Amino acid sequence: MLKRLSKYIKKLNIKKKTTIKDIANVLNISAAAVSKALNDDSRISKKTKKAVKQVAENLNYQPNHLASALRKGKSKLVGVIVPRTNSNFFSSVIQNIEEVLNKEGYNIIITQSNESFKKECDSIDTLLFTQVDGIIASMANETVDLDYYEKVKAKGIPLILFDRGENDLNVDYIGINDYKSSQDIIEHLVKQGRKRIAHIGGYKRTRIFNNRIRGYIDAVNKHQLPLEPELLIESSLTTEDGKEKMEQLLQLKERPDAVYVASDYAALGALQALKERQIKVPDDIALVGFGDEPFTAVVTPSITSINQHSAEIGKQAALTFLGYTKKKTVKQSLNKIILDAELVIRESSKNP
């Protein structure tokens, strides 16, 4: 046996991966017997099991858990699609999805779209090819066509959307009340005596940003404040966008005395523009962001923002998926879990 083992170890120097058949050839037994031994089958003797495990270790055998799971009808994998991973909100959601699913024996595959519709479609194709048991996703900014998500539904795979999703898909959704969050921001700014409030928002085509824009418009109208076209700007909400759009607002003949930005990253860019112009925040212009990213508490001045309860969103998304694992068939409908967000008031919008 030692000669055969030595021969296979030499072969493995040029082979990519050890197989069950390699172990079987060393021991001169069937591949089926090796498989049973590795799975601790009671029909295999203790002596054979010990020999199989020893040879497997010597040959650095790595079992194909995916193939084994698929034979049982489940991959025990869940795909998670996010616009980006370098955001505390999305990383927190991912962490909590993983914690809940790991306890139930599931692992996750994380992909990021980088706000690209094409990358999102590619991610869905890859996850479907991998035969994931479910997909939990937050849509890219560019996504308008829902055909790829319909493909997930057509395969009978549970699809759970969070933060960014579309009602037309008729699937489970977990998020916050974006409309009310915008209204809370405007109410806060009005109480601080602000009378000309601008909004740097996301694109209306994305439901959550549309809801934030509607909340802003209705709250401004409620308080009979100016609602001029130049005070409402749509953007991609990157840091660069925030800086550029703030500079655009500063060029107006009548500047706003407060700016509500629908993303903390864009709010950070807006703050940079204000500092470069030596405009005092909040004395001259108050500033509010959205997302409660960690940096909002440590920059100077600290930035008022909306806490979206990312940990709870992640947990609820995972639990929603697990609910489908207990059902014989997957029949989804529009089912929303809407959490109340929290306005965290800091220096950038609070009167001294």
mmCIF file of C-alpha atoms in Angstrom:
data_model
loop_
_atom_site.group_PDB
_atom_site.id
_atom_site.type_symbol
_atom_site.label_atom_id
_atom_site.label_comp_id
_atom_site.label_asym_id
_atom_site.label_seq_id
_atom_site.Cartn_x
_atom_site.Cartn_y
_atom_site.Cartn_z
ATOM 1 C CA MET A 1 0.000 0.000 0.000
ATOM 2 C CA LEU A 2 2.902 2.348 0.783
ATOM 3 C CA LYS A 3 4.227 1.998 -2.792
ATOM 4 C CA ARG A 4 0.800 2.779 -4.250
ATOM 5 C CA LEU A 5 0.433 5.735 -1.877
ATOM 6 C CA SER A 6 3.870 7.074 -2.873
ATOM 7 C CA LYS A 7 2.941 6.734 -6.554
ATOM 8 C CA TYR A 8 -0.293 8.709 -6.114
ATOM 9 C CA ILE A 9 1.407 11.419 -4.088
ATOM 10 C CA LYS A 10 3.833 11.910 -7.005
ATOM 11 C CA LYS A 11 0.928 12.042 -9.430
ATOM 12 C CA LEU A 12 -0.812 14.653 -7.290
ATOM 13 C CA ASN A 13 2.119 16.993 -7.808
ATOM 14 C CA ILE A 14 0.692 17.602 -11.282
ATOM 15 C CA LYS A 15 -3.002 16.862 -10.567
ATOM 16 C CA LYS A 16 -5.301 19.629 -9.441
ATOM 17 C CA LYS A 17 -7.394 17.736 -6.916
ATOM 18 C CA THR A 18 -7.559 14.387 -5.155
ATOM 19 C CA THR A 19 -10.683 12.335 -5.839
ATOM 20 C CA ILE A 20 -12.400 9.442 -4.076
ATOM 21 C CA LYS A 21 -11.190 7.234 -6.938
ATOM 22 C CA ASP A 22 -7.551 8.067 -6.036
ATOM 23 C CA ILE A 23 -8.131 6.873 -2.465
ATOM 24 C CA ALA A 24 -9.864 3.732 -3.760
ATOM 25 C CA ASN A 25 -6.919 2.901 -6.063
ATOM 26 C CA VAL A 26 -4.404 3.182 -3.214
ATOM 27 C CA LEU A 27 -6.444 0.853 -1.003
ATOM 28 C CA ASN A 28 -7.578 -1.395 -3.864
ATOM 29 C CA ILE A 29 -11.237 -1.043 -2.879
ATOM 30 C CA SER A 30 -14.256 0.450 -4.652
ATOM 31 C CA ALA A 31 -14.958 4.184 -4.799
ATOM 32 C CA ALA A 32 -18.378 3.444 -3.273
ATOM 33 C CA ALA A 33 -16.698 1.850 -0.245
ATOM 34 C CA VAL A 34 -14.475 4.916 0.164
ATOM 35 C CA SER A 35 -17.491 7.221 0.008
ATOM 36 C CA LYS A 36 -19.314 5.179 2.642
ATOM 37 C CA ALA A 37 -16.239 5.127 4.880
ATOM 38 C CA LEU A 38 -15.830 8.890 4.660
ATOM 39 C CA ASN A 39 -19.498 9.276 5.604
ATOM 40 C CA ASP A 40 -19.064 6.896 8.572
ATOM 41 C CA ASP A 41 -21.449 4.295 7.128
ATOM 42 C CA SER A 42 -22.149 1.506 9.653
ATOM 43 C CA ARG A 43 -21.739 -1.120 6.908
ATOM 44 C CA ILE A 44 -18.016 -0.348 6.640
ATOM 45 C CA SER A 45 -15.593 -1.844 9.184
ATOM 46 C CA LYS A 46 -13.670 0.327 11.615
ATOM 47 C CA LYS A 47 -10.403 -0.942 10.109
ATOM 48 C CA THR A 48 -11.390 0.180 6.590
ATOM 49 C CA LYS A 49 -12.680 3.521 7.839
ATOM 50 C CA LYS A 50 -9.376 4.173 9.601
ATOM 51 C CA ALA A 51 -7.364 3.266 6.489
ATOM 52 C CA VAL A 52 -9.541 5.412 4.225
ATOM 53 C CA LYS A 53 -9.283 8.433 6.498
ATOM 54 C CA GLN A 54 -5.511 8.015 6.807
ATOM 55 C CA VAL A 55 -4.995 7.839 3.039
ATOM 56 C CA ALA A 56 -7.401 10.754 2.512
ATOM 57 C CA GLU A 57 -5.328 12.844 4.899
ATOM 58 C CA ASN A 58 -2.029 11.831 3.268
ATOM 59 C CA LEU A 59 -3.384 12.706 -0.186
ATOM 60 C CA ASN A 60 -4.834 15.999 1.109
ATOM 61 C CA TYR A 61 -8.321 14.990 -0.016
ATOM 62 C CA GLN A 62 -10.893 17.811 0.147
ATOM 63 C CA PRO A 63 -14.517 16.591 0.024
ATOM 64 C CA ASN A 64 -16.878 18.288 -2.427
ATOM 65 C CA HIS A 65 -19.538 19.431 0.007
ATOM 66 C CA LEU A 66 -21.514 21.144 -2.753
ATOM 67 C CA ALA A 67 -21.810 17.982 -4.836
ATOM 68 C CA SER A 68 -22.821 16.031 -1.737
ATOM 69 C CA ALA A 69 -25.458 18.610 -0.804
ATOM 70 C CA LEU A 70 -26.854 18.706 -4.330
ATOM 71 C CA ARG A 71 -27.313 14.927 -4.284
ATOM 72 C CA LYS A 72 -29.533 15.526 -1.262
ATOM 73 C CA GLY A 73 -31.473 18.207 -3.155
ATOM 74 C CA LYS A 74 -30.082 21.224 -1.265
ATOM 75 C CA SER A 75 -26.863 23.185 -1.704
ATOM 76 C CA LYS A 76 -27.156 24.826 1.756
ATOM 77 C CA LEU A 77 -25.964 28.019 0.046
ATOM 78 C CA VAL A 78 -27.757 31.373 -0.114
ATOM 79 C CA GLY A 79 -26.730 34.117 -2.528
ATOM 80 C CA VAL A 80 -26.551 37.702 -1.251
ATOM 81 C CA ILE A 81 -26.408 40.556 -3.785
ATOM 82 C CA VAL A 82 -25.575 44.081 -2.605
ATOM 83 C CA PRO A 83 -24.758 47.302 -4.479
ATOM 84 C CA ARG A 84 -21.461 47.547 -2.591
ATOM 85 C CA THR A 85 -19.723 45.987 0.402
ATOM 86 C CA ASN A 86 -17.741 49.058 1.522
ATOM 87 C CA SER A 87 -20.779 50.483 3.291
ATOM 88 C CA ASN A 88 -21.448 49.909 6.972
ATOM 89 C CA PHE A 89 -25.152 49.470 6.195
ATOM 90 C CA PHE A 90 -24.637 46.658 3.691
ATOM 91 C CA SER A 91 -21.787 44.998 5.603
ATOM 92 C CA SER A 92 -23.948 44.983 8.736
ATOM 93 C CA VAL A 93 -26.879 43.466 6.838
ATOM 94 C CA ILE A 94 -24.562 40.772 5.409
ATOM 95 C CA GLN A 95 -23.068 39.999 8.821
ATOM 96 C CA ASN A 96 -26.484 39.483 10.389
ATOM 97 C CA ILE A 97 -27.787 37.413 7.464
ATOM 98 C CA GLU A 98 -24.747 35.167 7.824
ATOM 99 C CA GLU A 99 -25.048 34.828 11.614
ATOM 100 C CA VAL A 100 -28.668 33.692 11.407
ATOM 101 C CA LEU A 101 -28.143 31.336 8.453
ATOM 102 C CA ASN A 102 -24.931 29.768 9.815
ATOM 103 C CA LYS A 103 -26.826 28.571 12.869
ATOM 104 C CA GLU A 104 -29.098 26.614 10.526
ATOM 105 C CA GLY A 105 -26.236 25.083 8.547
ATOM 106 C CA TYR A 106 -26.290 27.525 5.611
ATOM 107 C CA ASN A 107 -23.399 29.454 4.109
ATOM 108 C CA ILE A 108 -23.669 32.583 1.974
ATOM 109 C CA ILE A 109 -22.123 33.653 -1.326
ATOM 110 C CA ILE A 110 -21.690 37.450 -1.474
ATOM 111 C CA THR A 111 -21.673 39.353 -4.751
ATOM 112 C CA GLN A 112 -21.693 43.111 -5.344
ATOM 113 C CA SER A 113 -23.172 44.899 -8.335
ATOM 114 C CA ASN A 114 -21.275 48.185 -7.876
ATOM 115 C CA GLU A 115 -24.595 49.774 -8.908
ATOM 116 C CA SER A 116 -24.280 48.105 -12.356
ATOM 117 C CA PHE A 117 -27.324 46.391 -13.894
ATOM 118 C CA LYS A 118 -25.075 44.135 -16.002
ATOM 119 C CA LYS A 119 -23.018 43.014 -13.004
ATOM 120 C CA GLU A 120 -26.229 42.339 -11.111
ATOM 121 C CA CYS A 121 -27.512 40.138 -13.962
ATOM 122 C CA ASP A 122 -24.173 38.307 -14.090
ATOM 123 C CA SER A 123 -24.362 37.722 -10.333
ATOM 124 C CA ILE A 124 -27.848 36.230 -10.634
ATOM 125 C CA ASP A 125 -26.679 33.909 -13.433
ATOM 126 C CA THR A 126 -23.695 32.786 -11.341
ATOM 127 C CA LEU A 127 -25.807 32.143 -8.252
ATOM 128 C CA LEU A 128 -28.381 30.180 -10.239
ATOM 129 C CA PHE A 129 -25.582 28.117 -11.831
ATOM 130 C CA THR A 130 -24.243 27.412 -8.328
ATOM 131 C CA GLN A 131 -27.755 26.173 -7.451
ATOM 132 C CA VAL A 132 -28.221 28.340 -4.381
ATOM 133 C CA ASP A 133 -31.254 27.580 -2.226
ATOM 134 C CA GLY A 134 -32.292 31.241 -2.122
ATOM 135 C CA ILE A 135 -31.280 34.788 -3.046
ATOM 136 C CA ILE A 136 -31.368 37.847 -0.779
ATOM 137 C CA ALA A 137 -30.759 41.055 -2.725
ATOM 138 C CA SER A 138 -30.688 44.843 -2.739
ATOM 139 C CA MET A 139 -31.013 46.211 -6.264
ATOM 140 C CA ALA A 140 -28.458 48.307 -8.140
ATOM 141 C CA ASN A 141 -29.205 51.943 -8.942
ATOM 142 C CA GLU A 142 -29.230 51.119 -12.658
ATOM 143 C CA THR A 143 -31.788 48.318 -12.372
ATOM 144 C CA VAL A 144 -35.102 48.972 -14.077
ATOM 145 C CA ASP A 145 -35.657 45.731 -16.015
ATOM 146 C CA LEU A 146 -36.829 43.030 -13.589
ATOM 147 C CA ASP A 147 -36.591 40.037 -15.966
ATOM 148 C CA TYR A 148 -33.555 38.531 -14.228
ATOM 149 C CA TYR A 149 -35.297 38.593 -10.872
ATOM 150 C CA GLU A 150 -38.372 37.060 -12.503
ATOM 151 C CA LYS A 151 -36.080 34.243 -13.648
ATOM 152 C CA VAL A 152 -35.236 33.504 -10.007
ATOM 153 C CA LYS A 153 -38.940 33.306 -9.141
ATOM 154 C CA ALA A 154 -39.655 31.088 -12.160
ATOM 155 C CA LYS A 155 -37.158 28.529 -10.844
ATOM 156 C CA GLY A 156 -39.038 28.334 -7.551
ATOM 157 C CA ILE A 157 -36.127 29.794 -5.593
ATOM 158 C CA PRO A 158 -37.074 32.075 -2.665
ATOM 159 C CA LEU A 159 -36.226 35.705 -3.470
ATOM 160 C CA ILE A 160 -36.056 38.194 -0.612
ATOM 161 C CA LEU A 161 -35.365 41.867 -1.295
ATOM 162 C CA PHE A 162 -34.152 44.408 1.254
ATOM 163 C CA ASP A 163 -33.582 48.178 1.261
ATOM 164 C CA ARG A 164 -34.052 48.472 -2.509
ATOM 165 C CA GLY A 165 -36.829 46.448 -4.097
ATOM 166 C CA GLU A 166 -39.814 46.730 -6.398
ATOM 167 C CA ASN A 167 -43.436 45.965 -5.508
ATOM 168 C CA ASP A 168 -44.061 44.629 -9.029
ATOM 169 C CA LEU A 169 -41.997 41.520 -8.269
ATOM 170 C CA ASN A 170 -44.484 40.395 -5.599
ATOM 171 C CA VAL A 171 -41.853 38.943 -3.255
ATOM 172 C CA ASP A 172 -40.836 39.499 0.350
ATOM 173 C CA TYR A 173 -39.293 42.868 1.197
ATOM 174 C CA ILE A 174 -37.569 44.156 4.336
ATOM 175 C CA GLY A 175 -36.756 47.840 4.779
ATOM 176 C CA ILE A 176 -37.588 51.077 6.537
ATOM 177 C CA ASN A 177 -40.265 53.706 6.000
ATOM 178 C CA ASP A 178 -38.280 55.981 3.677
ATOM 179 C CA TYR A 179 -41.190 58.360 3.152
ATOM 180 C CA LYS A 180 -41.639 58.980 6.885
ATOM 181 C CA SER A 181 -37.863 59.235 7.416
ATOM 182 C CA SER A 182 -37.734 62.158 4.973
ATOM 183 C CA GLN A 183 -40.631 63.829 6.731
ATOM 184 C CA ASP A 184 -38.898 63.406 10.105
ATOM 185 C CA ILE A 185 -35.788 65.098 8.702
ATOM 186 C CA ILE A 186 -37.734 68.085 7.376
ATOM 187 C CA GLU A 187 -39.689 68.391 10.654
ATOM 188 C CA HIS A 188 -36.394 68.486 12.545
ATOM 189 C CA LEU A 189 -34.927 71.159 10.246
ATOM 190 C CA VAL A 190 -38.067 73.294 10.476
ATOM 191 C CA LYS A 191 -37.871 73.138 14.279
ATOM 192 C CA GLN A 192 -34.318 74.455 13.951
ATOM 193 C CA GLY A 193 -35.712 77.480 12.121
ATOM 194 C CA ARG A 194 -34.666 76.465 8.601
ATOM 195 C CA LYS A 195 -36.837 77.997 5.884
ATOM 196 C CA ARG A 196 -35.157 77.072 2.591
ATOM 197 C CA ILE A 197 -34.363 73.360 2.485
ATOM 198 C CA ALA A 198 -32.734 71.619 -0.486
ATOM 199 C CA HIS A 199 -32.613 67.875 -1.166
ATOM 200 C CA ILE A 200 -29.807 65.975 -2.875
ATOM 201 C CA GLY A 201 -31.584 62.702 -3.571
ATOM 202 C CA GLY A 202 -31.139 59.476 -5.480
ATOM 203 C CA TYR A 203 -32.847 58.748 -8.780
ATOM 204 C CA LYS A 204 -36.650 58.645 -8.752
ATOM 205 C CA ARG A 205 -36.618 55.390 -10.723
ATOM 206 C CA THR A 206 -35.412 53.616 -7.561
ATOM 207 C CA ARG A 207 -38.348 53.106 -5.223
ATOM 208 C CA ILE A 208 -36.637 54.009 -1.933
ATOM 209 C CA PHE A 209 -35.241 57.253 -3.325
ATOM 210 C CA ASN A 210 -38.587 58.080 -4.902
ATOM 211 C CA ASN A 211 -40.184 57.602 -1.481
ATOM 212 C CA ARG A 212 -37.577 59.858 0.130
ATOM 213 C CA ILE A 213 -38.217 62.526 -2.507
ATOM 214 C CA ARG A 214 -42.004 62.276 -1.979
ATOM 215 C CA GLY A 215 -41.537 62.593 1.770
ATOM 216 C CA TYR A 216 -39.371 65.677 1.276
ATOM 217 C CA ILE A 217 -41.857 67.316 -1.123
ATOM 218 C CA ASP A 218 -44.901 66.649 1.063
ATOM 219 C CA ALA A 219 -43.179 67.884 4.221
ATOM 220 C CA VAL A 220 -41.928 71.062 2.504
ATOM 221 C CA ASN A 221 -45.429 71.729 1.153
ATOM 222 C CA LYS A 222 -46.933 71.090 4.570
ATOM 223 C CA HIS A 223 -44.806 73.846 6.074
ATOM 224 C CA GLN A 224 -45.335 76.121 3.042
ATOM 225 C CA LEU A 225 -41.618 76.345 2.341
ATOM 226 C CA PRO A 226 -40.137 77.126 -1.104
ATOM 227 C CA LEU A 227 -40.240 74.133 -3.470
ATOM 228 C CA GLU A 228 -38.241 75.274 -6.456
ATOM 229 C CA PRO A 229 -36.836 72.858 -9.104
ATOM 230 C CA GLU A 230 -33.247 73.879 -8.380
ATOM 231 C CA LEU A 231 -33.632 72.836 -4.718
ATOM 232 C CA LEU A 232 -34.299 69.190 -5.646
ATOM 233 C CA ILE A 233 -31.370 67.390 -7.312
ATOM 234 C CA GLU A 234 -31.158 63.727 -8.330
ATOM 235 C CA SER A 235 -27.761 61.980 -8.338
ATOM 236 C CA SER A 236 -25.853 58.715 -7.869
ATOM 237 C CA LEU A 237 -25.158 59.767 -4.265
ATOM 238 C CA THR A 238 -21.426 59.104 -4.315
ATOM 239 C CA THR A 239 -19.070 61.290 -2.286
ATOM 240 C CA GLU A 240 -18.056 63.042 -5.504
ATOM 241 C CA ASP A 241 -21.730 63.628 -6.380
ATOM 242 C CA GLY A 242 -22.379 65.127 -2.979
ATOM 243 C CA LYS A 243 -19.552 67.608 -3.387
ATOM 244 C CA GLU A 244 -20.547 68.515 -6.949
ATOM 245 C CA LYS A 245 -24.245 68.948 -6.164
ATOM 246 C CA MET A 246 -23.529 71.033 -3.073
ATOM 247 C CA GLU A 247 -21.340 73.341 -5.153
ATOM 248 C CA GLN A 248 -24.264 73.597 -7.581
ATOM 249 C CA LEU A 249 -26.573 74.659 -4.739
ATOM 250 C CA LEU A 250 -24.040 77.208 -3.497
ATOM 251 C CA GLN A 251 -24.103 78.927 -6.897
ATOM 252 C CA LEU A 252 -27.820 79.720 -6.570
ATOM 253 C CA LYS A 253 -28.747 83.368 -6.217
ATOM 254 C CA GLU A 254 -30.571 82.469 -3.022
ATOM 255 C CA ARG A 255 -28.746 79.671 -1.230
ATOM 256 C CA PRO A 256 -30.547 77.073 0.912
ATOM 257 C CA ASP A 257 -30.118 77.319 4.668
ATOM 258 C CA ALA A 258 -30.335 73.522 5.024
ATOM 259 C CA VAL A 259 -29.519 70.536 2.791
ATOM 260 C CA TYR A 260 -30.898 67.031 3.267
ATOM 261 C CA VAL A 261 -28.787 64.402 1.455
ATOM 262 C CA ALA A 262 -30.167 60.894 0.851
ATOM 263 C CA SER A 263 -26.812 59.187 1.572
ATOM 264 C CA ASP A 264 -24.105 59.717 4.183
ATOM 265 C CA TYR A 265 -21.360 59.335 1.572
ATOM 266 C CA ALA A 266 -22.857 62.119 -0.538
ATOM 267 C CA ALA A 267 -23.370 64.154 2.670
ATOM 268 C CA LEU A 268 -19.646 63.779 3.378
ATOM 269 C CA GLY A 269 -18.875 65.185 -0.076
ATOM 270 C CA ALA A 270 -21.315 68.035 0.570
ATOM 271 C CA LEU A 271 -19.562 68.797 3.853
ATOM 272 C CA GLN A 272 -16.206 68.946 2.043
ATOM 273 C CA ALA A 273 -17.612 71.511 -0.399
ATOM 274 C CA LEU A 274 -18.947 73.634 2.459
ATOM 275 C CA LYS A 275 -15.614 73.529 4.306
ATOM 276 C CA GLU A 276 -13.688 74.508 1.180
ATOM 277 C CA ARG A 277 -15.950 77.551 0.820
ATOM 278 C CA GLN A 278 -15.509 78.261 4.557
ATOM 279 C CA ILE A 279 -19.268 78.059 5.063
ATOM 280 C CA LYS A 280 -20.129 77.327 8.673
ATOM 281 C CA VAL A 281 -22.150 74.195 9.457
ATOM 282 C CA PRO A 282 -24.762 74.422 10.882
ATOM 283 C CA ASP A 283 -24.679 78.220 11.403
ATOM 284 C CA ASP A 284 -24.904 79.112 7.709
ATOM 285 C CA ILE A 285 -26.195 75.834 6.273
ATOM 286 C CA ALA A 286 -27.476 72.832 8.214
ATOM 287 C CA LEU A 287 -26.699 69.361 6.831
ATOM 288 C CA VAL A 288 -28.432 65.983 7.237
ATOM 289 C CA GLY A 289 -27.378 62.638 5.760
ATOM 290 C CA PHE A 290 -28.954 59.183 5.569
ATOM 291 C CA GLY A 291 -27.606 55.789 6.700
ATOM 292 C CA ASP A 292 -25.796 56.543 9.990
ATOM 293 C CA GLU A 293 -22.418 55.370 8.695
ATOM 294 C CA PRO A 294 -19.771 55.240 11.477
ATOM 295 C CA PHE A 295 -17.870 58.262 10.117
ATOM 296 C CA THR A 296 -20.905 60.526 10.676
ATOM 297 C CA ALA A 297 -20.192 60.477 14.414
ATOM 298 C CA VAL A 298 -16.475 61.307 14.153
ATOM 299 C CA VAL A 299 -16.170 63.973 11.445
ATOM 300 C CA THR A 300 -16.252 67.651 12.410
ATOM 301 C CA PRO A 301 -18.982 68.680 12.675
ATOM 302 C CA SER A 302 -20.641 65.315 13.284
ATOM 303 C CA ILE A 303 -23.422 64.645 10.766
ATOM 304 C CA THR A 304 -27.106 64.186 11.643
ATOM 305 C CA SER A 305 -28.346 61.036 9.943
ATOM 306 C CA ILE A 306 -31.000 58.292 9.765
ATOM 307 C CA ASN A 307 -30.243 54.965 11.452
ATOM 308 C CA GLN A 308 -31.791 52.276 9.226
ATOM 309 C CA HIS A 309 -31.462 49.409 11.746
ATOM 310 C CA SER A 310 -29.312 47.352 9.376
ATOM 311 C CA ALA A 311 -28.790 44.526 11.888
ATOM 312 C CA GLU A 312 -32.519 43.911 12.198
ATOM 313 C CA ILE A 313 -32.991 44.108 8.416
ATOM 314 C CA GLY A 314 -30.345 41.383 7.994
ATOM 315 C CA LYS A 315 -31.909 39.153 10.640
ATOM 316 C CA GLN A 316 -35.416 39.525 9.213
ATOM 317 C CA ALA A 317 -34.191 38.794 5.672
ATOM 318 C CA ALA A 318 -32.506 35.584 6.845
ATOM 319 C CA LEU A 319 -35.510 34.496 8.921
ATOM 320 C CA THR A 320 -37.817 35.146 5.962
ATOM 321 C CA PHE A 321 -35.702 32.832 3.796
ATOM 322 C CA LEU A 322 -35.634 30.153 6.506
ATOM 323 C CA GLY A 323 -39.426 30.270 6.605
ATOM 324 C CA TYR A 324 -39.480 28.950 3.027
ATOM 325 C CA THR A 325 -37.207 26.011 3.898
ATOM 326 C CA LYS A 326 -40.020 24.613 6.033
ATOM 327 C CA LYS A 327 -42.484 24.634 3.127
ATOM 328 C CA LYS A 328 -42.880 21.973 0.437
ATOM 329 C CA THR A 329 -43.442 24.527 -2.314
ATOM 330 C CA VAL A 330 -42.401 28.141 -2.736
ATOM 331 C CA LYS A 331 -45.304 30.460 -3.425
ATOM 332 C CA GLN A 332 -44.319 34.076 -2.917
ATOM 333 C CA SER A 333 -46.378 37.239 -2.727
ATOM 334 C CA LEU A 334 -45.731 40.851 -1.765
ATOM 335 C CA ASN A 335 -45.051 40.688 1.952
ATOM 336 C CA LYS A 336 -43.395 43.725 3.534
ATOM 337 C CA ILE A 337 -41.618 44.076 6.848
ATOM 338 C CA ILE A 338 -41.219 47.838 7.385
ATOM 339 C CA LEU A 339 -39.112 49.041 10.296
ATOM 340 C CA ASP A 340 -39.257 52.506 11.852
ATOM 341 C CA ALA A 341 -35.968 54.322 11.299
ATOM 342 C CA GLU A 342 -34.384 56.629 13.867
ATOM 343 C CA LEU A 343 -33.193 60.200 13.329
ATOM 344 C CA VAL A 344 -29.845 60.596 15.090
ATOM 345 C CA ILE A 345 -29.365 64.326 15.701
ATOM 346 C CA ARG A 346 -25.773 65.599 15.720
ATOM 347 C CA GLU A 347 -23.866 68.870 15.346
ATOM 348 C CA SER A 348 -24.428 69.454 11.614
ATOM 349 C CA SER A 349 -28.109 70.346 12.013
ATOM 350 C CA LYS A 350 -28.546 71.315 15.640
ATOM 351 C CA ASN A 351 -28.650 74.969 16.635
ATOM 352 C CA PRO A 352 -25.995 75.900 19.233
#
